[in-house]
PDB file of C-alpha atoms in Angstrom:
ATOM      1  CA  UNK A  72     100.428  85.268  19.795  1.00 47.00           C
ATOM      2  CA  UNK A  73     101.475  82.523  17.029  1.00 47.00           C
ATOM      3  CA  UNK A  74     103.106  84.444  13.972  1.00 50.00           C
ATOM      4  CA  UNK A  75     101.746  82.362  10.748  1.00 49.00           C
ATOM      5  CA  UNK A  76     103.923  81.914   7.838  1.00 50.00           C
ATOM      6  CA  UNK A  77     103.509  83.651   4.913  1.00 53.00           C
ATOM      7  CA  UNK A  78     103.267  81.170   2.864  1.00 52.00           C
ATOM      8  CA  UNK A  79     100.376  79.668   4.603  1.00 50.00           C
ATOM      9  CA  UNK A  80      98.486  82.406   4.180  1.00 48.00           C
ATOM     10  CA  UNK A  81      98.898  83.073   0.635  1.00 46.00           C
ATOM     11  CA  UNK A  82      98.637  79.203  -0.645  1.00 50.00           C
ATOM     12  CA  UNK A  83      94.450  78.843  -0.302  1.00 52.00           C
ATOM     13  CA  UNK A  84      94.349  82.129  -1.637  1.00 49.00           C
ATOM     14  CA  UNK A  85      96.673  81.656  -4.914  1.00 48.00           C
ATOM     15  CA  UNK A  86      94.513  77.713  -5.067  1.00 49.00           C
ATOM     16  CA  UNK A  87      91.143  79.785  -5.054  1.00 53.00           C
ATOM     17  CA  UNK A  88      92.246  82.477  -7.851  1.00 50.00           C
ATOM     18  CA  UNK A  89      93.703  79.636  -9.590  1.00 62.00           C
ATOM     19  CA  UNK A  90      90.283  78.004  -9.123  1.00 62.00           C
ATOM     20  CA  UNK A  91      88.128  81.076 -10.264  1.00 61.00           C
ATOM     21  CA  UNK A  92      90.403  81.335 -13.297  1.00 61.00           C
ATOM     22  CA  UNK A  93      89.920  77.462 -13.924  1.00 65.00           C
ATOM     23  CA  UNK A  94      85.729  78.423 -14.203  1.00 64.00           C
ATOM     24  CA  UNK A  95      86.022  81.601 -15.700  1.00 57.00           C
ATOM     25  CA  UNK A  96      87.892  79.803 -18.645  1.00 59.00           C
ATOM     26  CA  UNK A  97      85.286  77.172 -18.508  1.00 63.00           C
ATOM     27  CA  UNK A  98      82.587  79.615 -18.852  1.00 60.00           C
ATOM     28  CA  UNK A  99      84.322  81.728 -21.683  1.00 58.00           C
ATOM     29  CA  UNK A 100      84.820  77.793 -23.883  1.00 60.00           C
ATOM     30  CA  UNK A 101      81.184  77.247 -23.590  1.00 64.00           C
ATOM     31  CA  UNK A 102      80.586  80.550 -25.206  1.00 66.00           C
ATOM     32  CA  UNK A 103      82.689  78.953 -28.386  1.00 76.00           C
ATOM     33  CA  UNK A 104      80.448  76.475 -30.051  1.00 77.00           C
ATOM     34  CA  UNK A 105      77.785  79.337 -30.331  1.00 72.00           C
ATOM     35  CA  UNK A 106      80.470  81.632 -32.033  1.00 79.00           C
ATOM     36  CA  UNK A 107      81.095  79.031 -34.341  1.00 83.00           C
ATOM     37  CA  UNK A 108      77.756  77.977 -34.766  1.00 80.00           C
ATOM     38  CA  UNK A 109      76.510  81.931 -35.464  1.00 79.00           C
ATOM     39  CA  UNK A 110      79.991  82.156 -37.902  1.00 84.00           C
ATOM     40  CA  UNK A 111      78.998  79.288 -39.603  1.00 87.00           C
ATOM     41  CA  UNK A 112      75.369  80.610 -40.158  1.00 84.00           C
ATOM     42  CA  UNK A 113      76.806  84.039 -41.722  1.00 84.00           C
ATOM     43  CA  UNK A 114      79.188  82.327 -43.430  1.00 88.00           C
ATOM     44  CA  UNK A 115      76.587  80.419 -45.723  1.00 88.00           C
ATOM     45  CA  UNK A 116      74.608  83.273 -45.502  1.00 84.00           C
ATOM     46  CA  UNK A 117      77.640  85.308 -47.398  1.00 83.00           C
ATOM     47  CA  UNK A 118      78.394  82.327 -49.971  1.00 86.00           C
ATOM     48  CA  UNK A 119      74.252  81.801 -50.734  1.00 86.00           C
ATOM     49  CA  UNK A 120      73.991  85.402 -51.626  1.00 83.00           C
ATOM     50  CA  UNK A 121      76.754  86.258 -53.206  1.00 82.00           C
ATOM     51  CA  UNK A 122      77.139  82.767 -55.125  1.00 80.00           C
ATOM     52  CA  UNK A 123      74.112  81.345 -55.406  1.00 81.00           C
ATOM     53  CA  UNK A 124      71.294  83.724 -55.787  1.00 78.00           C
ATOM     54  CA  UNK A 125      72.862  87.198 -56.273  1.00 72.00           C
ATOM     55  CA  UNK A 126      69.477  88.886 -56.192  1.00 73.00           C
ATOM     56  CA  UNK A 127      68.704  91.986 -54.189  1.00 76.00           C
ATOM     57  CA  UNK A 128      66.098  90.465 -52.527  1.00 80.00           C
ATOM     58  CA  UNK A 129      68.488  88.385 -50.359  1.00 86.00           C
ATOM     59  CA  UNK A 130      71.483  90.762 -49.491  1.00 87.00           C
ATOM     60  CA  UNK A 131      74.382  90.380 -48.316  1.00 86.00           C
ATOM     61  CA  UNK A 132      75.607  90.450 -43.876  1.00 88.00           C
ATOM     62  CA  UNK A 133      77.880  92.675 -45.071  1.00 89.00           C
ATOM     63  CA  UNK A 134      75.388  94.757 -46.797  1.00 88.00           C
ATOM     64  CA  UNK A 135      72.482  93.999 -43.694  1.00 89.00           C
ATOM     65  CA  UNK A 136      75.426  95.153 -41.377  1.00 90.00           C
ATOM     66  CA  UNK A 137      76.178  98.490 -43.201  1.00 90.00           C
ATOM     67  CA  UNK A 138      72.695  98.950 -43.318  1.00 90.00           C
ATOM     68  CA  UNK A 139      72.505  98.404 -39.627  1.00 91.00           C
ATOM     69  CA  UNK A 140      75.161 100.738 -38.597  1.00 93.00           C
ATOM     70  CA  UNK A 141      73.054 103.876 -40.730  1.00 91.00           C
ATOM     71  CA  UNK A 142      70.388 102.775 -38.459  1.00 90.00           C
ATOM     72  CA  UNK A 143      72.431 103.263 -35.520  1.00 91.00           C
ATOM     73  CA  UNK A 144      74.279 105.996 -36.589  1.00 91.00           C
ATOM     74  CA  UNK A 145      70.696 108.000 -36.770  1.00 89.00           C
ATOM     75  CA  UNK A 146      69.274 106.613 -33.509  1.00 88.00           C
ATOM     76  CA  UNK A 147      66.261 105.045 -35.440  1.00 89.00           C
ATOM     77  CA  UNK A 148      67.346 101.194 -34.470  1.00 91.00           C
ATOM     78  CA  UNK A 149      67.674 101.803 -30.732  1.00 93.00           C
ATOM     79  CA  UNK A 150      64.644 103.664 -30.894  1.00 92.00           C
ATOM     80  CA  UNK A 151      62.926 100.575 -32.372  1.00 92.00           C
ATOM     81  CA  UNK A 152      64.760  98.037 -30.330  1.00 92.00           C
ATOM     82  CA  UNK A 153      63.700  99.887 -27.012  1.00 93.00           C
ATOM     83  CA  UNK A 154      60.261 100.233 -27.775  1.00 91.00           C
ATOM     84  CA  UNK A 155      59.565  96.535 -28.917  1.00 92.00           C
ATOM     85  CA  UNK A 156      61.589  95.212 -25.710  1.00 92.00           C
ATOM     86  CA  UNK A 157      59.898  97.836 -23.790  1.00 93.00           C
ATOM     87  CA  UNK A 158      56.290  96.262 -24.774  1.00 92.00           C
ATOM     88  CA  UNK A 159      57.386  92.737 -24.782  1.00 92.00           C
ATOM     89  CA  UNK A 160      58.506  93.345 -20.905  1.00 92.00           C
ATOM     90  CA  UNK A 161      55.551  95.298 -19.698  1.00 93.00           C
ATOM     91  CA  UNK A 162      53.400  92.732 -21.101  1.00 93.00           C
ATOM     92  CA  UNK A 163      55.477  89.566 -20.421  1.00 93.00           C
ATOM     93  CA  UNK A 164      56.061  90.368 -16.555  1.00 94.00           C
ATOM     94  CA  UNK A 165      52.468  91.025 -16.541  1.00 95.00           C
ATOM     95  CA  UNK A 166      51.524  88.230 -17.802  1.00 93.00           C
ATOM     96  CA  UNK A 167      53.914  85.879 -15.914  1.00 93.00           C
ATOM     97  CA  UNK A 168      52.794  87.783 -12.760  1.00 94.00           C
ATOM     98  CA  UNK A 169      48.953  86.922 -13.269  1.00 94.00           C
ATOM     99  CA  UNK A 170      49.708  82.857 -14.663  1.00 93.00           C
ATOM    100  CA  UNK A 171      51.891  82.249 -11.785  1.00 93.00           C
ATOM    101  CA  UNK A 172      49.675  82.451  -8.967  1.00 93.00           C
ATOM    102  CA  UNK A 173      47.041  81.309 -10.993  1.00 93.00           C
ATOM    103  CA  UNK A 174      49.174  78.028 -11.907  1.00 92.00           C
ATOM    104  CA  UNK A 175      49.962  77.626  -8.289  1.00 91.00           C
ATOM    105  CA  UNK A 176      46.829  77.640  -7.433  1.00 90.00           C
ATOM    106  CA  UNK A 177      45.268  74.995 -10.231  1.00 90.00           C
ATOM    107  CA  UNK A 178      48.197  72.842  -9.595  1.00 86.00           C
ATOM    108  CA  UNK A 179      47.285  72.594  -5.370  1.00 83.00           C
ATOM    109  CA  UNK A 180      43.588  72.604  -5.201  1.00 86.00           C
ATOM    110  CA  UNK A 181      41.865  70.424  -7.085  1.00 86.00           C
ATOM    111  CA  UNK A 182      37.857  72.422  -7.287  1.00 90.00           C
ATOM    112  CA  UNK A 183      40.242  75.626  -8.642  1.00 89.00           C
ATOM    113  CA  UNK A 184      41.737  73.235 -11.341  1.00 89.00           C
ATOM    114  CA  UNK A 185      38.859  72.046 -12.167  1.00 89.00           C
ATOM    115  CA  UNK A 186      37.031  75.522 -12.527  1.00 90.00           C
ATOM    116  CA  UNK A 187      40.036  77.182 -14.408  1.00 89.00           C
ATOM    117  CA  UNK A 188      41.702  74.071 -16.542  1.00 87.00           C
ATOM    118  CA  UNK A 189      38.770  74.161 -18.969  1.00 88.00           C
ATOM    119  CA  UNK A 190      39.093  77.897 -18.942  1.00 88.00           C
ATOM    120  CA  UNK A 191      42.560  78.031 -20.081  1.00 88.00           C
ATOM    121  CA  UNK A 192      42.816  75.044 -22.134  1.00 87.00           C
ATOM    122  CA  UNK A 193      39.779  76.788 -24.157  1.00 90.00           C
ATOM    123  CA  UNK A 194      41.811  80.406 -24.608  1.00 88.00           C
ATOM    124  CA  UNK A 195      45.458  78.739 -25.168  1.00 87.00           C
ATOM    125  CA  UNK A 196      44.514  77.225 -28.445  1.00 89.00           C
ATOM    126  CA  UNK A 197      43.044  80.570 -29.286  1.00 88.00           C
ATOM    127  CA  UNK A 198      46.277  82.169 -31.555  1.00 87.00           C
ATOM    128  CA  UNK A 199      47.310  85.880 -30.627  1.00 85.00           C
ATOM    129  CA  UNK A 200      47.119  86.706 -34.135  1.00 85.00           C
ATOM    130  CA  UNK A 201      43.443  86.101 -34.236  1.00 87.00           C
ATOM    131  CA  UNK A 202      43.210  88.388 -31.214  1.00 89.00           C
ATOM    132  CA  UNK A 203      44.589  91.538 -32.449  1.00 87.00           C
ATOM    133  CA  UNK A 204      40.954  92.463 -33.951  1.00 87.00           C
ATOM    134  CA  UNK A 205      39.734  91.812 -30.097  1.00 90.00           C
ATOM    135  CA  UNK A 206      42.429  93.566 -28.740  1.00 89.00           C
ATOM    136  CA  UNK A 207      41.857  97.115 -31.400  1.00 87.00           C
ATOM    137  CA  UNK A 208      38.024  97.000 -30.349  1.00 89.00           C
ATOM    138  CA  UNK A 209      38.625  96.355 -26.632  1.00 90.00           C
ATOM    139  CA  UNK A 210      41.457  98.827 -26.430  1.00 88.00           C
ATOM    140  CA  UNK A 211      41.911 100.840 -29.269  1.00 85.00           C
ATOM    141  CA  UNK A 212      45.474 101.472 -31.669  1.00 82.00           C
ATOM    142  CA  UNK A 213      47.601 102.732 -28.665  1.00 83.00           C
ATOM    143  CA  UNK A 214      50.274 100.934 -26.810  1.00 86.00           C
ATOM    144  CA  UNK A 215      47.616  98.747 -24.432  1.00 89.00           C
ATOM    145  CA  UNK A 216      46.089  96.902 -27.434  1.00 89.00           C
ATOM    146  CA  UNK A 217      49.671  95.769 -27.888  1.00 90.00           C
ATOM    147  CA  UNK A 218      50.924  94.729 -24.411  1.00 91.00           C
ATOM    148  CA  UNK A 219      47.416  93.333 -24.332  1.00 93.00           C
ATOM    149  CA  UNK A 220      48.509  90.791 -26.899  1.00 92.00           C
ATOM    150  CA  UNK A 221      52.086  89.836 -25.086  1.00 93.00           C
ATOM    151  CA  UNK A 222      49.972  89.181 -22.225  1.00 94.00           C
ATOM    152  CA  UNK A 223      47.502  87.065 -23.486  1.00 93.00           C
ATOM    153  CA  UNK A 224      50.407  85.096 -25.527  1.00 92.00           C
ATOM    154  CA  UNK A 225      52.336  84.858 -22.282  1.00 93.00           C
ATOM    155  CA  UNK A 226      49.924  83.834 -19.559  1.00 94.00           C
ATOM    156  CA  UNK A 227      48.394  79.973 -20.455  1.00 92.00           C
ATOM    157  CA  UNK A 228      52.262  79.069 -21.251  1.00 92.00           C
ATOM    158  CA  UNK A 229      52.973  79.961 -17.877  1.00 94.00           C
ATOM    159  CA  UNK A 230      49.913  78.682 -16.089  1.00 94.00           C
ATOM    160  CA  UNK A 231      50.122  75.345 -17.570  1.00 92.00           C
ATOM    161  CA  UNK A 232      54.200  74.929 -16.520  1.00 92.00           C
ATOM    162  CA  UNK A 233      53.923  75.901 -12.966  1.00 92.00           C
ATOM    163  CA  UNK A 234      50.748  73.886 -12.763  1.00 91.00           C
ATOM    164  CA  UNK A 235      53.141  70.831 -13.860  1.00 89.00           C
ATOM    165  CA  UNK A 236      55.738  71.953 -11.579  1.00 87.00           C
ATOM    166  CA  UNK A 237      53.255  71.939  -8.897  1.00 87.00           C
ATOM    167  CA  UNK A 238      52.353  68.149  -9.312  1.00 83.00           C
ATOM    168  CA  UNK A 239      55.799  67.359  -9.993  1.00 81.00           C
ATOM    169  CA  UNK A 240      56.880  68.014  -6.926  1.00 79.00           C
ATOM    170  CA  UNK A 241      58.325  64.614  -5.313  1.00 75.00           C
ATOM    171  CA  UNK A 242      55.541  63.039  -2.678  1.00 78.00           C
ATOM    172  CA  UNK A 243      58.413  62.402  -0.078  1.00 81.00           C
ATOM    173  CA  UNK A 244      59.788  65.827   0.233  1.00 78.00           C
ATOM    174  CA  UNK A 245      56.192  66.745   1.259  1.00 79.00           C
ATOM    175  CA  UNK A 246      55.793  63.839   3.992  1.00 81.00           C
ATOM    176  CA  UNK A 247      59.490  64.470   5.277  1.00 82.00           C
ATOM    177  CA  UNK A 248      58.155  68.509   6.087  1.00 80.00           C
ATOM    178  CA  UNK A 249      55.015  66.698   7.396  1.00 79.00           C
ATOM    179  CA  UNK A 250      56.772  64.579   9.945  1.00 82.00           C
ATOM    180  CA  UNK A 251      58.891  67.363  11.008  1.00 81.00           C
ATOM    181  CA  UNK A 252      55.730  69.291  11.697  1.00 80.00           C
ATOM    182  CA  UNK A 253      55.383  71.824   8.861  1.00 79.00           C
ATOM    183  CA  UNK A 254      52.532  73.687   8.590  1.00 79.00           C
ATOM    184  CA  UNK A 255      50.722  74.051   5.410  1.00 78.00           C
ATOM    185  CA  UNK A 256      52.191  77.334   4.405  1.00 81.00           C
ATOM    186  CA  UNK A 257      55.487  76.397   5.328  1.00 80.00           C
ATOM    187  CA  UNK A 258      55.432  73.248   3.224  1.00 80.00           C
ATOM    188  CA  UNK A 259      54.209  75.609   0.439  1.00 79.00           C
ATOM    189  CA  UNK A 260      56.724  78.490   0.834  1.00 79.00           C
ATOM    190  CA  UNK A 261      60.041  75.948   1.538  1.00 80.00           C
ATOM    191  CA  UNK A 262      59.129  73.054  -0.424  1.00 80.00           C
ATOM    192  CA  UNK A 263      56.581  73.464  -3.136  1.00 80.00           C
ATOM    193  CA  UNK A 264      57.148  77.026  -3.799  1.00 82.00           C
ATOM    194  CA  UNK A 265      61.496  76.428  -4.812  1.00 82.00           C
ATOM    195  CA  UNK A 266      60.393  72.992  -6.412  1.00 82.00           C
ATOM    196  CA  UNK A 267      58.050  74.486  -8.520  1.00 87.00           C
ATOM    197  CA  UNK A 268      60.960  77.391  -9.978  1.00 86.00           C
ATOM    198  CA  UNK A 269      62.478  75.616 -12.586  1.00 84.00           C
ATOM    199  CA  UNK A 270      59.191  74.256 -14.146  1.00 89.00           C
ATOM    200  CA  UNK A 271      58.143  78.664 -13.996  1.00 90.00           C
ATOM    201  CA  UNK A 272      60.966  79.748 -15.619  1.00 87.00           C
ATOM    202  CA  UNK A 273      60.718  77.338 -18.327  1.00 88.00           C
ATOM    203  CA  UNK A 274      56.941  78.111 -19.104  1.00 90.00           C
ATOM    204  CA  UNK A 275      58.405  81.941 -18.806  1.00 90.00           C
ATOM    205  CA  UNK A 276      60.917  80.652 -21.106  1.00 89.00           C
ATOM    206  CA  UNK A 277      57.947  79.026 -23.488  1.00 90.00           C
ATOM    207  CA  UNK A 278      56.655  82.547 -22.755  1.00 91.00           C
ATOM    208  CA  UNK A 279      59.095  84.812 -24.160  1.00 90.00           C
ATOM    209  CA  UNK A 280      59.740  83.368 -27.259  1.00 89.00           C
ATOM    210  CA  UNK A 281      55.925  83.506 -28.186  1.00 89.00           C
ATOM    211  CA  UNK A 282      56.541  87.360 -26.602  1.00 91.00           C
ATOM    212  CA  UNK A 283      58.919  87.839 -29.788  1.00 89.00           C
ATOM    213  CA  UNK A 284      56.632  85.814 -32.288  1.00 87.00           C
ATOM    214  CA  UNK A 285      53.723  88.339 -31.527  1.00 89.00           C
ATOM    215  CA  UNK A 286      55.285  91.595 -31.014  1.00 87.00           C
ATOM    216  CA  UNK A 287      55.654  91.800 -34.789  1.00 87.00           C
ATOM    217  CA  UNK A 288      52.317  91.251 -35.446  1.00 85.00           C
ATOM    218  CA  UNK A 289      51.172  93.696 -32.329  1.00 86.00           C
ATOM    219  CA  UNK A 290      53.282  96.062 -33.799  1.00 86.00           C
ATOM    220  CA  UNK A 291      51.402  96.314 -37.190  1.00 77.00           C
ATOM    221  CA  UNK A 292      48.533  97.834 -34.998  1.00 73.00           C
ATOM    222  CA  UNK A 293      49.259 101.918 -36.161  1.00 71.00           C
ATOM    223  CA  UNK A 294      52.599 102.193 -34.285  1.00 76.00           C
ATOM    224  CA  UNK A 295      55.047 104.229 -34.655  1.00 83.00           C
ATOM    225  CA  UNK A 296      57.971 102.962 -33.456  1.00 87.00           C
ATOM    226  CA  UNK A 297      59.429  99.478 -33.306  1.00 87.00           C
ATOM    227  CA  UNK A 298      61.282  95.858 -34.940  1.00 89.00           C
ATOM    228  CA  UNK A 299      57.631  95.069 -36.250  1.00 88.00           C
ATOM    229  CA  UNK A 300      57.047  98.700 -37.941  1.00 88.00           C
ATOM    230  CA  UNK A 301      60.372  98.089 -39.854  1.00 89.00           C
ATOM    231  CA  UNK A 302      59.270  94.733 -40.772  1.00 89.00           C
ATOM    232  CA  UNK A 303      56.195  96.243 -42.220  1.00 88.00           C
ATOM    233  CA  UNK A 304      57.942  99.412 -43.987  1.00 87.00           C
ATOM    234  CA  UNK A 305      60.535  97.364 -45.244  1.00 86.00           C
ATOM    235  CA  UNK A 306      57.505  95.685 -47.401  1.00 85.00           C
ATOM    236  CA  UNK A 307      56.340  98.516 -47.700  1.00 85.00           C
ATOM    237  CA  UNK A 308      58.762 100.169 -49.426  1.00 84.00           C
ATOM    238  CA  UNK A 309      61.006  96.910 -50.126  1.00 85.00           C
ATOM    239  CA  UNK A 310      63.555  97.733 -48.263  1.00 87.00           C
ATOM    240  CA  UNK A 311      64.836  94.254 -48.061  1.00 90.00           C
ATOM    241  CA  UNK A 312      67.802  95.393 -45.957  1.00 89.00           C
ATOM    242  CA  UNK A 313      65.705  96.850 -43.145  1.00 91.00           C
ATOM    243  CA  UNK A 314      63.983  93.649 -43.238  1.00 91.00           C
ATOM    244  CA  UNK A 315      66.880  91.708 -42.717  1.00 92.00           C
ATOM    245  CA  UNK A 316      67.976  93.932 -40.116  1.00 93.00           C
ATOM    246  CA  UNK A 317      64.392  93.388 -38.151  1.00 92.00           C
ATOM    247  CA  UNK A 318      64.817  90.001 -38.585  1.00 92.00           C
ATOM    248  CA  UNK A 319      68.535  89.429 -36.900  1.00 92.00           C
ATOM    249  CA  UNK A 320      67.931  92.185 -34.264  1.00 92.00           C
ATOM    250  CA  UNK A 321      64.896  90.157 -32.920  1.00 92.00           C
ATOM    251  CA  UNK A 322      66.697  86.861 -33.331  1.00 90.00           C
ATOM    252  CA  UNK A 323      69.646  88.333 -31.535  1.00 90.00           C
ATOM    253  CA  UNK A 324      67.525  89.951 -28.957  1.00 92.00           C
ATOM    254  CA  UNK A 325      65.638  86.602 -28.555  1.00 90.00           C
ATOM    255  CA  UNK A 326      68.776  84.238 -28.387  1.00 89.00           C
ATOM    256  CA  UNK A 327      70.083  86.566 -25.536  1.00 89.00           C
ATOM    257  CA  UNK A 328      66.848  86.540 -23.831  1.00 89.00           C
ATOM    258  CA  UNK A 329      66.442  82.229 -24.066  1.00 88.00           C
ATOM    259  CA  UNK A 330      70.305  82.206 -22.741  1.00 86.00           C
ATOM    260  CA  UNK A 331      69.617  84.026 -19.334  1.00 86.00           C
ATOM    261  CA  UNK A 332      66.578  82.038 -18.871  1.00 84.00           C
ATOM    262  CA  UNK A 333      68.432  78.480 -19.539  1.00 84.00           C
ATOM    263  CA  UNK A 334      71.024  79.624 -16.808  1.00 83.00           C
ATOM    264  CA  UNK A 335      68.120  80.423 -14.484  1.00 78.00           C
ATOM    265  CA  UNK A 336      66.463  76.881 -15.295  1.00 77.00           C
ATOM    266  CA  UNK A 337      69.914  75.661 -14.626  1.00 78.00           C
ATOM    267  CA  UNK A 338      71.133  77.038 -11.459  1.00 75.00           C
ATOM    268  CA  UNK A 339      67.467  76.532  -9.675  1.00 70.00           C
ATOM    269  CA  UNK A 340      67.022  72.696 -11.174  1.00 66.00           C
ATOM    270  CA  UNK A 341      70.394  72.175  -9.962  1.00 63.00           C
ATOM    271  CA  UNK A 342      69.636  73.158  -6.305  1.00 62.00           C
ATOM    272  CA  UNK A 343      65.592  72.309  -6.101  1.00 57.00           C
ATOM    273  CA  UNK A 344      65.382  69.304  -8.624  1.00 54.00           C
ATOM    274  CA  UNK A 345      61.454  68.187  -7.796  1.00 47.00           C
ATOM    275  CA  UNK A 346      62.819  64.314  -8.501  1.00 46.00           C
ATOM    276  CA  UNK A 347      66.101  64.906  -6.227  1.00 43.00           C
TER     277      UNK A 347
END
């Protein structure tokens, strides 16, 4: 048996941690322009309200944070957070998984595009907002009048993207499965299918932040609990801090939400790029 040196051993090992280190560096100084781009932000949010308007009605993020941390301290912001994200998922995976299919399908047959494309260009320019009166006589005040409302703000975005994503799909891929004698479901399910995933996550993308826009307004609907029913007790009540708190909790929540889907959009157009 041939003995191996040490050292030959440990060399691709010490290049590969040496390599992991080099990326996990390079992923940690991407995180840096959005530190100083959210420092910046609270930084002329701190010198407009403590130079430049000095009202109450625009406090402080020192005084928004202190409010946040009684919030926390009591349980009553986790309790909101959790139930909006809990309504905007229920609703937005619902929606996604109805618009998906139903995107594949406008985008590969031709008589369902043309029975469904009127259908949804007709309901997408139809606001949530002006749904919620729909959604209280069709469901009632309870939590499905709200989800109903994520899901109808959810599903055209994502029909109409993976309907794109479906004729985007780059003609010679499809004759090179063709020639190598690919059925029809196996062109679909290893060509069109991963093609088609960066073009649904950005529509799901599209999706979510409309998911944000109308959970405030779904929330106004006699709940109890939620970043929407602080919104509207803080006006209640002017409570401008809660307000404030509302507000950078769901932009927070929101800017975390658009990250993870801009690595997904990343990572699969990398490796299934329709043009590539």
């Amino acid at each position: 048996m041939t003995l191996i040196h040490p050292g030959q051993v440990v060399q691709p090992a010490a290049v590969n941690v040496t390599s992991r280190s080099r990326r996990a560096l390079r992923n940690l100084g991407s995180f840096v322009p959005h530190l100083i781009g959210f420092a910046t932000l609270f930084l002329a949010w701190h010198v407009a309200s403590t130079y430049l308007v000095r009202s109450v009605l625009f406090p402080a993020p020192l005084v928004v944070f202190s409010k946040a941390m009684k919030l926390a301290a009591d349980g009553s912001l986790f309790e909101n957070i959790f139930a909006s994200l809990r309504r905007i998922a229920i609703g937005f995976f619902a929606g996604s998984a109805i618009g998906i299919p139903v995107g594949l399908a406008i985008g590969s047959f031709p008589l369902v595009r043309k029975l469904l494309e009127p259908w949804t260009e007709f309901l997408r320019f139809i606001p949530s907002v002006a749904m919620i009166t729909i959604a209280v006589i069709w469901f009632g005040i309870g939590e499905e009048s709200k989800i109903f409302l994520i899901i109808y703000t959810t599903i055209f975005i994502v029909i109409l993207n993976t309907a794109a994503g479906v004729s985007a799909i780059a003609p010679n891929k499809i004759r090179a499965a063709q020639v190598l004698g690919a059925s029809r479901w196996q062109i679909f399910a290893y060509v069109g299918l991963p093609a088609t995933v960066p073009f649904i996550l950005t529509g799901m993308r599209l999706a979510m932040a409309n998911s944000f826009t109308t959970i405030v307004a779904a929330e106004m609907i006699s709940a109890n609990e939620g970043l929407g029913v602080m919104l509207w007790n803080g006006r209640m009540y002017m409570l401008v801090d809660e307000i404030f708190v509302s507000l950078v909790c769901l932009g927070l929540l929101g800017f975390g939400a658009d990250r993870l889907f801009r690595w997904g959009i990343f990572r699969f157009a990398r490796r299934f790029s329709p043009a590539a």
